[in-house]
Amino acid sequence: MDAAATLELAARWNAAIRRGDVDTMAELAEPDLVVWHNHDDLEVDLVATARTIGWLRRNVPDLVWEDVAVLPTPSGWVAQTVMSGTAAGGPLRAHTCVVVTV
């Protein structure tokens, strides 16, 4: 996959996550998708990932992701973002990094 196609896929994936569009996420992902969390060292599947995105959308209604960088790699892409919004306990601001292999 060339860099342009990789960045197009990244844009579609990121847009689906931001909308909470689980159907598009499933369409774009492999059935055996694995997401590893650095904060708890867990590996989760697409269902668990979608559940987390849904929880975020319900509990942080003004949730936004600001792209800092989305860069193609030889095997996929790396996305650095800032996730922010207002949670029940107050402002939420989290720096995130996603490494995707396709």
mmCIF file of N, CA, C and O in Angstrom:
data_model
loop_
_atom_site.group_PDB
_atom_site.id
_atom_site.type_symbol
_atom_site.label_atom_id
_atom_site.label_comp_id
_atom_site.label_asym_id
_atom_site.label_seq_id
_atom_site.Cartn_x
_atom_site.Cartn_y
_atom_site.Cartn_z
ATOM 1 N N MET A 1 0.859 -1.167 0.000
ATOM 2 C CA MET A 1 0.000 0.000 0.000
ATOM 3 C C MET A 1 0.906 1.231 0.000
ATOM 4 O O MET A 1 1.807 1.321 0.835
ATOM 5 N N ASP A 2 0.674 2.168 -0.917
ATOM 6 C CA ASP A 2 1.510 3.362 -0.962
ATOM 7 C C ASP A 2 1.081 4.362 0.117
ATOM 8 O O ASP A 2 0.047 4.181 0.776
ATOM 9 N N ALA A 3 1.868 5.405 0.307
ATOM 10 C CA ALA A 3 1.632 6.373 1.384
ATOM 11 C C ALA A 3 0.276 7.049 1.250
ATOM 12 O O ALA A 3 -0.433 7.245 2.249
ATOM 13 N N ALA A 4 -0.128 7.403 0.033
ATOM 14 C CA ALA A 4 -1.417 8.076 -0.163
ATOM 15 C C ALA A 4 -2.574 7.167 0.240
ATOM 16 O O ALA A 4 -3.511 7.605 0.924
ATOM 17 N N ALA A 5 -2.516 5.896 -0.152
ATOM 18 C CA ALA A 5 -3.575 4.950 0.207
ATOM 19 C C ALA A 5 -3.587 4.704 1.715
ATOM 20 O O ALA A 5 -4.656 4.580 2.329
ATOM 21 N N THR A 6 -2.411 4.630 2.306
ATOM 22 C CA THR A 6 -2.312 4.442 3.758
ATOM 23 C C THR A 6 -2.946 5.608 4.490
ATOM 24 O O THR A 6 -3.728 5.423 5.436
ATOM 25 N N LEU A 7 -2.642 6.832 4.072
ATOM 26 C CA LEU A 7 -3.206 8.009 4.729
ATOM 27 C C LEU A 7 -4.716 8.107 4.513
ATOM 28 O O LEU A 7 -5.444 8.561 5.403
ATOM 29 N N GLU A 8 -5.197 7.652 3.361
ATOM 30 C CA GLU A 8 -6.646 7.634 3.122
ATOM 31 C C GLU A 8 -7.323 6.653 4.077
ATOM 32 O O GLU A 8 -8.364 6.955 4.670
ATOM 33 N N LEU A 9 -6.739 5.470 4.237
ATOM 34 C CA LEU A 9 -7.276 4.486 5.167
ATOM 35 C C LEU A 9 -7.237 5.030 6.591
ATOM 36 O O LEU A 9 -8.204 4.887 7.347
ATOM 37 N N ALA A 10 -6.148 5.667 6.967
ATOM 38 C CA ALA A 10 -6.032 6.258 8.308
ATOM 39 C C ALA A 10 -7.132 7.295 8.531
ATOM 40 O O ALA A 10 -7.756 7.337 9.598
ATOM 41 N N ALA A 11 -7.383 8.132 7.540
ATOM 42 C CA ALA A 11 -8.421 9.169 7.657
ATOM 43 C C ALA A 11 -9.801 8.531 7.824
ATOM 44 O O ALA A 11 -10.610 8.982 8.655
ATOM 45 N N ARG A 12 -10.075 7.476 7.061
ATOM 46 C CA ARG A 12 -11.368 6.791 7.176
ATOM 47 C C ARG A 12 -11.516 6.133 8.549
ATOM 48 O O ARG A 12 -12.580 6.198 9.175
ATOM 49 N N TRP A 13 -10.451 5.480 9.021
ATOM 50 C CA TRP A 13 -10.477 4.822 10.337
ATOM 51 C C TRP A 13 -10.673 5.859 11.447
ATOM 52 O O TRP A 13 -11.524 5.695 12.320
ATOM 53 N N ASN A 14 -9.891 6.930 11.412
ATOM 54 C CA ASN A 14 -9.994 7.956 12.445
ATOM 55 C C ASN A 14 -11.371 8.613 12.441
ATOM 56 O O ASN A 14 -11.938 8.885 13.499
ATOM 57 N N ALA A 15 -11.927 8.875 11.274
ATOM 58 C CA ALA A 15 -13.260 9.474 11.183
ATOM 59 C C ALA A 15 -14.310 8.539 11.776
ATOM 60 O O ALA A 15 -15.224 8.985 12.490
ATOM 61 N N ALA A 16 -14.190 7.237 11.513
ATOM 62 C CA ALA A 16 -15.145 6.273 12.065
ATOM 63 C C ALA A 16 -15.078 6.253 13.581
ATOM 64 O O ALA A 16 -16.119 6.246 14.260
ATOM 65 N N ILE A 17 -13.877 6.253 14.128
ATOM 66 C CA ILE A 17 -13.731 6.281 15.582
ATOM 67 C C ILE A 17 -14.360 7.538 16.154
ATOM 68 O O ILE A 17 -15.095 7.498 17.140
ATOM 69 N N ARG A 18 -14.098 8.660 15.552
ATOM 70 C CA ARG A 18 -14.598 9.937 16.068
ATOM 71 C C ARG A 18 -16.118 10.032 16.004
ATOM 72 O O ARG A 18 -16.730 10.709 16.823
ATOM 73 N N ARG A 19 -16.719 9.342 15.054
ATOM 74 C CA ARG A 19 -18.187 9.302 14.959
ATOM 75 C C ARG A 19 -18.770 8.209 15.844
ATOM 76 O O ARG A 19 -19.984 8.149 16.032
ATOM 77 N N GLY A 20 -17.928 7.307 16.333
ATOM 78 C CA GLY A 20 -18.420 6.145 17.053
ATOM 79 C C GLY A 20 -19.098 5.166 16.112
ATOM 80 O O GLY A 20 -19.981 4.413 16.503
ATOM 81 N N ASP A 21 -18.656 5.131 14.871
ATOM 82 C CA ASP A 21 -19.252 4.319 13.807
ATOM 83 C C ASP A 21 -18.634 2.924 13.816
ATOM 84 O O ASP A 21 -17.668 2.643 13.104
ATOM 85 N N VAL A 22 -19.206 2.043 14.617
ATOM 86 C CA VAL A 22 -18.672 0.702 14.805
ATOM 87 C C VAL A 22 -18.746 -0.112 13.517
ATOM 88 O O VAL A 22 -17.850 -0.906 13.222
ATOM 89 N N ASP A 23 -19.795 0.090 12.724
ATOM 90 C CA ASP A 23 -19.930 -0.673 11.482
ATOM 91 C C ASP A 23 -18.782 -0.370 10.529
ATOM 92 O O ASP A 23 -18.206 -1.287 9.928
ATOM 93 N N THR A 24 -18.428 0.894 10.381
ATOM 94 C CA THR A 24 -17.310 1.256 9.501
ATOM 95 C C THR A 24 -15.993 0.766 10.082
ATOM 96 O O THR A 24 -15.130 0.290 9.350
ATOM 97 N N MET A 25 -15.843 0.845 11.403
ATOM 98 C CA MET A 25 -14.635 0.324 12.033
ATOM 99 C C MET A 25 -14.483 -1.160 11.695
ATOM 100 O O MET A 25 -13.401 -1.609 11.316
ATOM 101 N N ALA A 26 -15.580 -1.922 11.805
ATOM 102 C CA ALA A 26 -15.537 -3.361 11.520
ATOM 103 C C ALA A 26 -15.245 -3.605 10.043
ATOM 104 O O ALA A 26 -14.507 -4.541 9.702
ATOM 105 N N GLU A 27 -15.784 -2.775 9.175
ATOM 106 C CA GLU A 27 -15.544 -2.917 7.737
ATOM 107 C C GLU A 27 -14.077 -2.691 7.389
ATOM 108 O O GLU A 27 -13.515 -3.376 6.535
ATOM 109 N N LEU A 28 -13.437 -1.747 8.064
ATOM 110 C CA LEU A 28 -12.055 -1.395 7.760
ATOM 111 C C LEU A 28 -11.036 -2.303 8.443
ATOM 112 O O LEU A 28 -9.895 -2.393 7.999
ATOM 113 N N ALA A 29 -11.437 -2.961 9.523
ATOM 114 C CA ALA A 29 -10.503 -3.764 10.321
ATOM 115 C C ALA A 29 -10.534 -5.223 9.903
ATOM 116 O O ALA A 29 -11.514 -5.717 9.360
ATOM 117 N N GLU A 30 -9.457 -5.904 10.193
ATOM 118 C CA GLU A 30 -9.423 -7.354 10.058
ATOM 119 C C GLU A 30 -10.241 -7.945 11.214
ATOM 120 O O GLU A 30 -10.291 -7.364 12.298
ATOM 121 N N PRO A 31 -10.873 -9.102 11.007
ATOM 122 C CA PRO A 31 -11.685 -9.700 12.077
ATOM 123 C C PRO A 31 -10.888 -9.995 13.351
ATOM 124 O O PRO A 31 -11.444 -9.975 14.438
ATOM 125 N N ASP A 32 -9.585 -10.245 13.205
ATOM 126 C CA ASP A 32 -8.774 -10.575 14.376
ATOM 127 C C ASP A 32 -7.980 -9.368 14.897
ATOM 128 O O ASP A 32 -6.958 -9.532 15.560
ATOM 129 N N LEU A 33 -8.496 -8.179 14.658
ATOM 130 C CA LEU A 33 -7.857 -6.950 15.144
ATOM 131 C C LEU A 33 -7.516 -7.071 16.624
ATOM 132 O O LEU A 33 -8.301 -7.612 17.404
ATOM 133 N N VAL A 34 -6.336 -6.585 16.984
ATOM 134 C CA VAL A 34 -5.899 -6.561 18.381
ATOM 135 C C VAL A 34 -5.447 -5.146 18.701
ATOM 136 O O VAL A 34 -4.661 -4.554 17.964
ATOM 137 N N VAL A 35 -5.979 -4.615 19.791
ATOM 138 C CA VAL A 35 -5.568 -3.300 20.282
ATOM 139 C C VAL A 35 -4.869 -3.525 21.616
ATOM 140 O O VAL A 35 -5.432 -4.152 22.524
ATOM 141 N N TRP A 36 -3.651 -3.035 21.714
ATOM 142 C CA TRP A 36 -2.893 -3.158 22.960
ATOM 143 C C TRP A 36 -2.905 -1.804 23.659
ATOM 144 O O TRP A 36 -2.647 -0.769 23.049
ATOM 145 N N HIS A 37 -3.214 -1.816 24.948
ATOM 146 C CA HIS A 37 -3.210 -0.601 25.770
ATOM 147 C C HIS A 37 -1.898 -0.512 26.538
ATOM 148 O O HIS A 37 -1.564 -1.438 27.283
ATOM 149 N N ASN A 38 -1.199 0.591 26.387
ATOM 150 C CA ASN A 38 0.041 0.751 27.141
ATOM 151 C C ASN A 38 -0.212 1.035 28.617
ATOM 152 O O ASN A 38 0.629 0.766 29.450
ATOM 153 N N HIS A 39 -1.393 1.551 28.954
ATOM 154 C CA HIS A 39 -1.650 1.948 30.341
ATOM 155 C C HIS A 39 -2.030 0.784 31.245
ATOM 156 O O HIS A 39 -1.868 0.869 32.462
ATOM 157 N N ASP A 40 -2.543 -0.323 30.674
ATOM 158 C CA ASP A 40 -2.906 -1.470 31.501
ATOM 159 C C ASP A 40 -2.373 -2.795 30.951
ATOM 160 O O ASP A 40 -2.670 -3.858 31.490
ATOM 161 N N ASP A 41 -1.610 -2.732 29.860
ATOM 162 C CA ASP A 41 -0.978 -3.890 29.242
ATOM 163 C C ASP A 41 -1.985 -4.963 28.815
ATOM 164 O O ASP A 41 -1.672 -6.143 28.807
ATOM 165 N N LEU A 42 -3.193 -4.524 28.431
ATOM 166 C CA LEU A 42 -4.206 -5.462 27.958
ATOM 167 C C LEU A 42 -4.275 -5.453 26.439
ATOM 168 O O LEU A 42 -4.036 -4.425 25.811
ATOM 169 N N GLU A 43 -4.621 -6.596 25.868
ATOM 170 C CA GLU A 43 -4.939 -6.694 24.447
ATOM 171 C C GLU A 43 -6.434 -6.927 24.346
ATOM 172 O O GLU A 43 -6.979 -7.808 25.017
ATOM 173 N N VAL A 44 -7.109 -6.118 23.518
ATOM 174 C CA VAL A 44 -8.559 -6.230 23.375
ATOM 175 C C VAL A 44 -8.922 -6.332 21.901
ATOM 176 O O VAL A 44 -8.142 -5.946 21.023
ATOM 177 N N ASP A 45 -10.122 -6.842 21.636
ATOM 178 C CA ASP A 45 -10.580 -7.001 20.261
ATOM 179 C C ASP A 45 -11.411 -5.796 19.822
ATOM 180 O O ASP A 45 -11.567 -4.825 20.574
ATOM 181 N N LEU A 46 -11.959 -5.882 18.624
ATOM 182 C CA LEU A 46 -12.741 -4.777 18.074
ATOM 183 C C LEU A 46 -13.992 -4.502 18.895
ATOM 184 O O LEU A 46 -14.357 -3.351 19.103
ATOM 185 N N VAL A 47 -14.632 -5.541 19.412
ATOM 186 C CA VAL A 47 -15.843 -5.357 20.215
ATOM 187 C C VAL A 47 -15.530 -4.531 21.460
ATOM 188 O O VAL A 47 -16.242 -3.584 21.792
ATOM 189 N N ALA A 48 -14.458 -4.886 22.154
ATOM 190 C CA ALA A 48 -14.074 -4.144 23.356
ATOM 191 C C ALA A 48 -13.654 -2.721 23.003
ATOM 192 O O ALA A 48 -13.970 -1.766 23.731
ATOM 193 N N THR A 49 -12.955 -2.556 21.889
ATOM 194 C CA THR A 49 -12.545 -1.221 21.455
ATOM 195 C C THR A 49 -13.768 -0.372 21.150
ATOM 196 O O THR A 49 -13.850 0.792 21.570
ATOM 197 N N ALA A 50 -14.739 -0.937 20.445
ATOM 198 C CA ALA A 50 -15.968 -0.211 20.125
ATOM 199 C C ALA A 50 -16.732 0.150 21.394
ATOM 200 O O ALA A 50 -17.302 1.249 21.500
ATOM 201 N N ARG A 51 -16.733 -0.756 22.367
ATOM 202 C CA ARG A 51 -17.399 -0.480 23.641
ATOM 203 C C ARG A 51 -16.746 0.724 24.336
ATOM 204 O O ARG A 51 -17.437 1.595 24.879
ATOM 205 N N THR A 52 -15.419 0.780 24.303
ATOM 206 C CA THR A 52 -14.704 1.905 24.914
ATOM 207 C C THR A 52 -15.032 3.216 24.197
ATOM 208 O O THR A 52 -15.286 4.238 24.846
ATOM 209 N N ILE A 53 -15.039 3.191 22.875
ATOM 210 C CA ILE A 53 -15.373 4.395 22.104
ATOM 211 C C ILE A 53 -16.795 4.844 22.432
ATOM 212 O O ILE A 53 -17.058 6.031 22.638
ATOM 213 N N GLY A 54 -17.728 3.885 22.515
ATOM 214 C CA GLY A 54 -19.112 4.213 22.878
ATOM 215 C C GLY A 54 -19.202 4.831 24.259
ATOM 216 O O GLY A 54 -19.930 5.808 24.473
ATOM 217 N N TRP A 55 -18.459 4.273 25.211
ATOM 218 C CA TRP A 55 -18.444 4.818 26.573
ATOM 219 C C TRP A 55 -17.927 6.253 26.560
ATOM 220 O O TRP A 55 -18.499 7.138 27.202
ATOM 221 N N LEU A 56 -16.846 6.481 25.833
ATOM 222 C CA LEU A 56 -16.298 7.837 25.742
ATOM 223 C C LEU A 56 -17.328 8.799 25.163
ATOM 224 O O LEU A 56 -17.507 9.909 25.666
ATOM 225 N N ARG A 57 -18.012 8.404 24.085
ATOM 226 C CA ARG A 57 -19.005 9.275 23.438
ATOM 227 C C ARG A 57 -20.149 9.587 24.396
ATOM 228 O O ARG A 57 -20.667 10.692 24.403
ATOM 229 N N ARG A 58 -20.573 8.609 25.202
ATOM 230 C CA ARG A 58 -21.676 8.844 26.150
ATOM 231 C C ARG A 58 -21.253 9.698 27.335
ATOM 232 O O ARG A 58 -22.050 10.478 27.854
ATOM 233 N N ASN A 59 -20.023 9.542 27.791
ATOM 234 C CA ASN A 59 -19.583 10.195 29.017
ATOM 235 C C ASN A 59 -18.809 11.486 28.809
ATOM 236 O O ASN A 59 -18.594 12.236 29.758
ATOM 237 N N VAL A 60 -18.364 11.711 27.591
ATOM 238 C CA VAL A 60 -17.660 12.954 27.252
ATOM 239 C C VAL A 60 -18.312 13.469 25.963
ATOM 240 O O VAL A 60 -17.786 13.283 24.866
ATOM 241 N N PRO A 61 -19.492 14.074 26.087
ATOM 242 C CA PRO A 61 -20.272 14.422 24.898
ATOM 243 C C PRO A 61 -19.585 15.407 23.955
ATOM 244 O O PRO A 61 -19.879 15.420 22.758
ATOM 245 N N ASP A 62 -18.673 16.203 24.467
ATOM 246 C CA ASP A 62 -17.962 17.166 23.612
ATOM 247 C C ASP A 62 -16.567 16.662 23.227
ATOM 248 O O ASP A 62 -15.687 17.442 22.873
ATOM 249 N N LEU A 63 -16.394 15.344 23.248
ATOM 250 C CA LEU A 63 -15.106 14.725 22.958
ATOM 251 C C LEU A 63 -14.620 15.069 21.552
ATOM 252 O O LEU A 63 -15.365 14.972 20.582
ATOM 253 N N VAL A 64 -13.371 15.495 21.461
ATOM 254 C CA VAL A 64 -12.740 15.768 20.169
ATOM 255 C C VAL A 64 -11.322 15.215 20.188
ATOM 256 O O VAL A 64 -10.704 15.083 21.238
ATOM 257 N N TRP A 65 -10.844 14.873 18.999
ATOM 258 C CA TRP A 65 -9.461 14.484 18.804
ATOM 259 C C TRP A 65 -8.837 15.500 17.869
ATOM 260 O O TRP A 65 -9.374 15.780 16.802
ATOM 261 N N GLU A 66 -7.722 16.059 18.274
ATOM 262 C CA GLU A 66 -6.975 16.965 17.406
ATOM 263 C C GLU A 66 -5.754 16.203 16.892
ATOM 264 O O GLU A 66 -4.964 15.693 17.683
ATOM 265 N N ASP A 67 -5.625 16.127 15.578
ATOM 266 C CA ASP A 67 -4.461 15.459 15.010
ATOM 267 C C ASP A 67 -3.231 16.334 15.186
ATOM 268 O O ASP A 67 -3.234 17.498 14.818
ATOM 269 N N VAL A 68 -2.221 15.753 15.772
ATOM 270 C CA VAL A 68 -0.921 16.402 15.849
ATOM 271 C C VAL A 68 -0.091 15.948 14.658
ATOM 272 O O VAL A 68 0.520 16.746 13.965
ATOM 273 N N ALA A 69 -0.154 14.632 14.405
ATOM 274 C CA ALA A 69 0.576 14.072 13.262
ATOM 275 C C ALA A 69 -0.033 12.727 12.891
ATOM 276 O O ALA A 69 -0.411 11.951 13.762
ATOM 277 N N VAL A 70 -0.165 12.487 11.606
ATOM 278 C CA VAL A 70 -0.539 11.182 11.075
ATOM 279 C C VAL A 70 0.479 10.883 9.987
ATOM 280 O O VAL A 70 0.527 11.564 8.969
ATOM 281 N N LEU A 71 1.328 9.884 10.253
ATOM 282 C CA LEU A 71 2.451 9.605 9.370
ATOM 283 C C LEU A 71 2.420 8.170 8.875
ATOM 284 O O LEU A 71 2.266 7.245 9.672
ATOM 285 N N PRO A 72 2.544 7.972 7.560
ATOM 286 C CA PRO A 72 2.602 6.604 7.052
ATOM 287 C C PRO A 72 3.915 5.948 7.458
ATOM 288 O O PRO A 72 4.941 6.620 7.623
ATOM 289 N N THR A 73 3.857 4.631 7.651
ATOM 290 C CA THR A 73 5.053 3.838 7.925
ATOM 291 C C THR A 73 5.093 2.721 6.875
ATOM 292 O O THR A 73 4.111 2.521 6.169
ATOM 293 N N PRO A 74 6.175 1.991 6.779
ATOM 294 C CA PRO A 74 6.221 0.895 5.803
ATOM 295 C C PRO A 74 5.126 -0.160 6.021
ATOM 296 O O PRO A 74 4.720 -0.832 5.088
ATOM 297 N N SER A 75 4.601 -0.265 7.250
ATOM 298 C CA SER A 75 3.601 -1.294 7.535
ATOM 299 C C SER A 75 2.239 -0.748 7.964
ATOM 300 O O SER A 75 1.374 -1.508 8.372
ATOM 301 N N GLY A 76 2.028 0.559 7.869
ATOM 302 C CA GLY A 76 0.755 1.142 8.305
ATOM 303 C C GLY A 76 0.878 2.625 8.553
ATOM 304 O O GLY A 76 1.299 3.384 7.687
ATOM 305 N N TRP A 77 0.549 3.049 9.780
ATOM 306 C CA TRP A 77 0.687 4.467 10.117
ATOM 307 C C TRP A 77 0.818 4.662 11.618
ATOM 308 O O TRP A 77 0.499 3.783 12.406
ATOM 309 N N VAL A 78 1.274 5.843 11.977
ATOM 310 C CA VAL A 78 1.347 6.292 13.364
ATOM 311 C C VAL A 78 0.539 7.574 13.445
ATOM 312 O O VAL A 78 0.684 8.463 12.603
ATOM 313 N N ALA A 79 -0.340 7.649 14.435
ATOM 314 C CA ALA A 79 -1.137 8.860 14.650
ATOM 315 C C ALA A 79 -0.910 9.371 16.059
ATOM 316 O O ALA A 79 -1.035 8.615 17.033
ATOM 317 N N GLN A 80 -0.557 10.615 16.157
ATOM 318 C CA GLN A 80 -0.400 11.286 17.447
ATOM 319 C C GLN A 80 -1.527 12.303 17.540
ATOM 320 O O GLN A 80 -1.705 13.117 16.631
ATOM 321 N N THR A 81 -2.324 12.221 18.605
ATOM 322 C CA THR A 81 -3.461 13.122 18.776
ATOM 323 C C THR A 81 -3.527 13.647 20.196
ATOM 324 O O THR A 81 -2.861 13.129 21.099
ATOM 325 N N VAL A 82 -4.364 14.661 20.366
ATOM 326 C CA VAL A 82 -4.747 15.120 21.697
ATOM 327 C C VAL A 82 -6.259 14.945 21.777
ATOM 328 O O VAL A 82 -7.002 15.486 20.960
ATOM 329 N N MET A 83 -6.688 14.136 22.738
ATOM 330 C CA MET A 83 -8.108 13.889 22.968
ATOM 331 C C MET A 83 -8.546 14.801 24.114
ATOM 332 O O MET A 83 -7.900 14.831 25.163
ATOM 333 N N SER A 84 -9.628 15.538 23.899
ATOM 334 C CA SER A 84 -10.073 16.446 24.953
ATOM 335 C C SER A 84 -11.591 16.553 24.972
ATOM 336 O O SER A 84 -12.270 16.221 24.003
ATOM 337 N N GLY A 85 -12.091 17.006 26.085
ATOM 338 C CA GLY A 85 -13.523 17.185 26.275
ATOM 339 C C GLY A 85 -13.792 17.436 27.744
ATOM 340 O O GLY A 85 -12.873 17.699 28.525
ATOM 341 N N THR A 86 -15.065 17.350 28.117
ATOM 342 C CA THR A 86 -15.464 17.585 29.496
ATOM 343 C C THR A 86 -16.090 16.314 30.047
ATOM 344 O O THR A 86 -17.150 15.897 29.579
ATOM 345 N N ALA A 87 -15.433 15.716 31.013
ATOM 346 C CA ALA A 87 -15.926 14.507 31.663
ATOM 347 C C ALA A 87 -16.674 14.900 32.937
ATOM 348 O O ALA A 87 -16.677 16.076 33.333
ATOM 349 N N ALA A 88 -17.297 13.926 33.577
ATOM 350 C CA ALA A 88 -18.063 14.197 34.798
ATOM 351 C C ALA A 88 -17.214 14.871 35.872
ATOM 352 O O ALA A 88 -17.695 15.733 36.597
ATOM 353 N N GLY A 89 -15.939 14.502 35.959
ATOM 354 C CA GLY A 89 -15.059 15.069 36.975
ATOM 355 C C GLY A 89 -14.371 16.360 36.559
ATOM 356 O O GLY A 89 -13.597 16.916 37.323
ATOM 357 N N GLY A 90 -14.625 16.818 35.344
ATOM 358 C CA GLY A 90 -13.999 18.044 34.866
ATOM 359 C C GLY A 90 -13.334 17.849 33.513
ATOM 360 O O GLY A 90 -13.610 16.874 32.808
ATOM 361 N N PRO A 91 -12.456 18.770 33.168
ATOM 362 C CA PRO A 91 -11.820 18.711 31.851
ATOM 363 C C PRO A 91 -10.993 17.439 31.659
ATOM 364 O O PRO A 91 -10.366 16.945 32.591
ATOM 365 N N LEU A 92 -11.022 16.935 30.432
ATOM 366 C CA LEU A 92 -10.247 15.763 30.052
ATOM 367 C C LEU A 92 -9.304 16.197 28.932
ATOM 368 O O LEU A 92 -9.728 16.851 27.982
ATOM 369 N N ARG A 93 -8.063 15.859 29.073
ATOM 370 C CA ARG A 93 -7.082 16.127 28.015
ATOM 371 C C ARG A 93 -6.046 15.012 28.083
ATOM 372 O O ARG A 93 -5.374 14.847 29.100
ATOM 373 N N ALA A 94 -5.944 14.236 26.991
ATOM 374 C CA ALA A 94 -5.030 13.102 26.982
ATOM 375 C C ALA A 94 -4.267 13.079 25.655
ATOM 376 O O ALA A 94 -4.874 13.182 24.596
ATOM 377 N N HIS A 95 -2.972 12.952 25.754
ATOM 378 C CA HIS A 95 -2.127 12.781 24.565
ATOM 379 C C HIS A 95 -2.161 11.302 24.209
ATOM 380 O O HIS A 95 -2.007 10.445 25.082
ATOM 381 N N THR A 96 -2.388 11.012 22.938
ATOM 382 C CA THR A 96 -2.473 9.618 22.525
ATOM 383 C C THR A 96 -1.526 9.357 21.355
ATOM 384 O O THR A 96 -1.181 10.265 20.600
ATOM 385 N N CYS A 97 -1.135 8.115 21.240
ATOM 386 C CA CYS A 97 -0.333 7.674 20.102
ATOM 387 C C CYS A 97 -0.857 6.313 19.687
ATOM 388 O O CYS A 97 -1.025 5.426 20.532
ATOM 389 N N VAL A 98 -1.150 6.165 18.406
ATOM 390 C CA VAL A 98 -1.667 4.916 17.873
ATOM 391 C C VAL A 98 -0.705 4.445 16.789
ATOM 392 O O VAL A 98 -0.350 5.212 15.893
ATOM 393 N N VAL A 99 -0.274 3.207 16.901
ATOM 394 C CA VAL A 99 0.571 2.579 15.896
ATOM 395 C C VAL A 99 -0.265 1.502 15.226
ATOM 396 O O VAL A 99 -0.734 0.579 15.903
ATOM 397 N N VAL A 100 -0.490 1.636 13.926
ATOM 398 C CA VAL A 100 -1.378 0.728 13.198
ATOM 399 C C VAL A 100 -0.570 -0.078 12.188
ATOM 400 O O VAL A 100 0.246 0.492 11.450
ATOM 401 N N THR A 101 -0.821 -1.372 12.157
ATOM 402 C CA THR A 101 -0.230 -2.254 11.149
ATOM 403 C C THR A 101 -1.355 -2.737 10.244
ATOM 404 O O THR A 101 -2.396 -3.185 10.732
ATOM 405 N N VAL A 102 -1.137 -2.609 8.941
ATOM 406 C CA VAL A 102 -2.148 -3.080 7.977
ATOM 407 C C VAL A 102 -1.555 -4.178 7.107
ATOM 408 O O VAL A 102 -0.361 -4.306 6.975
#
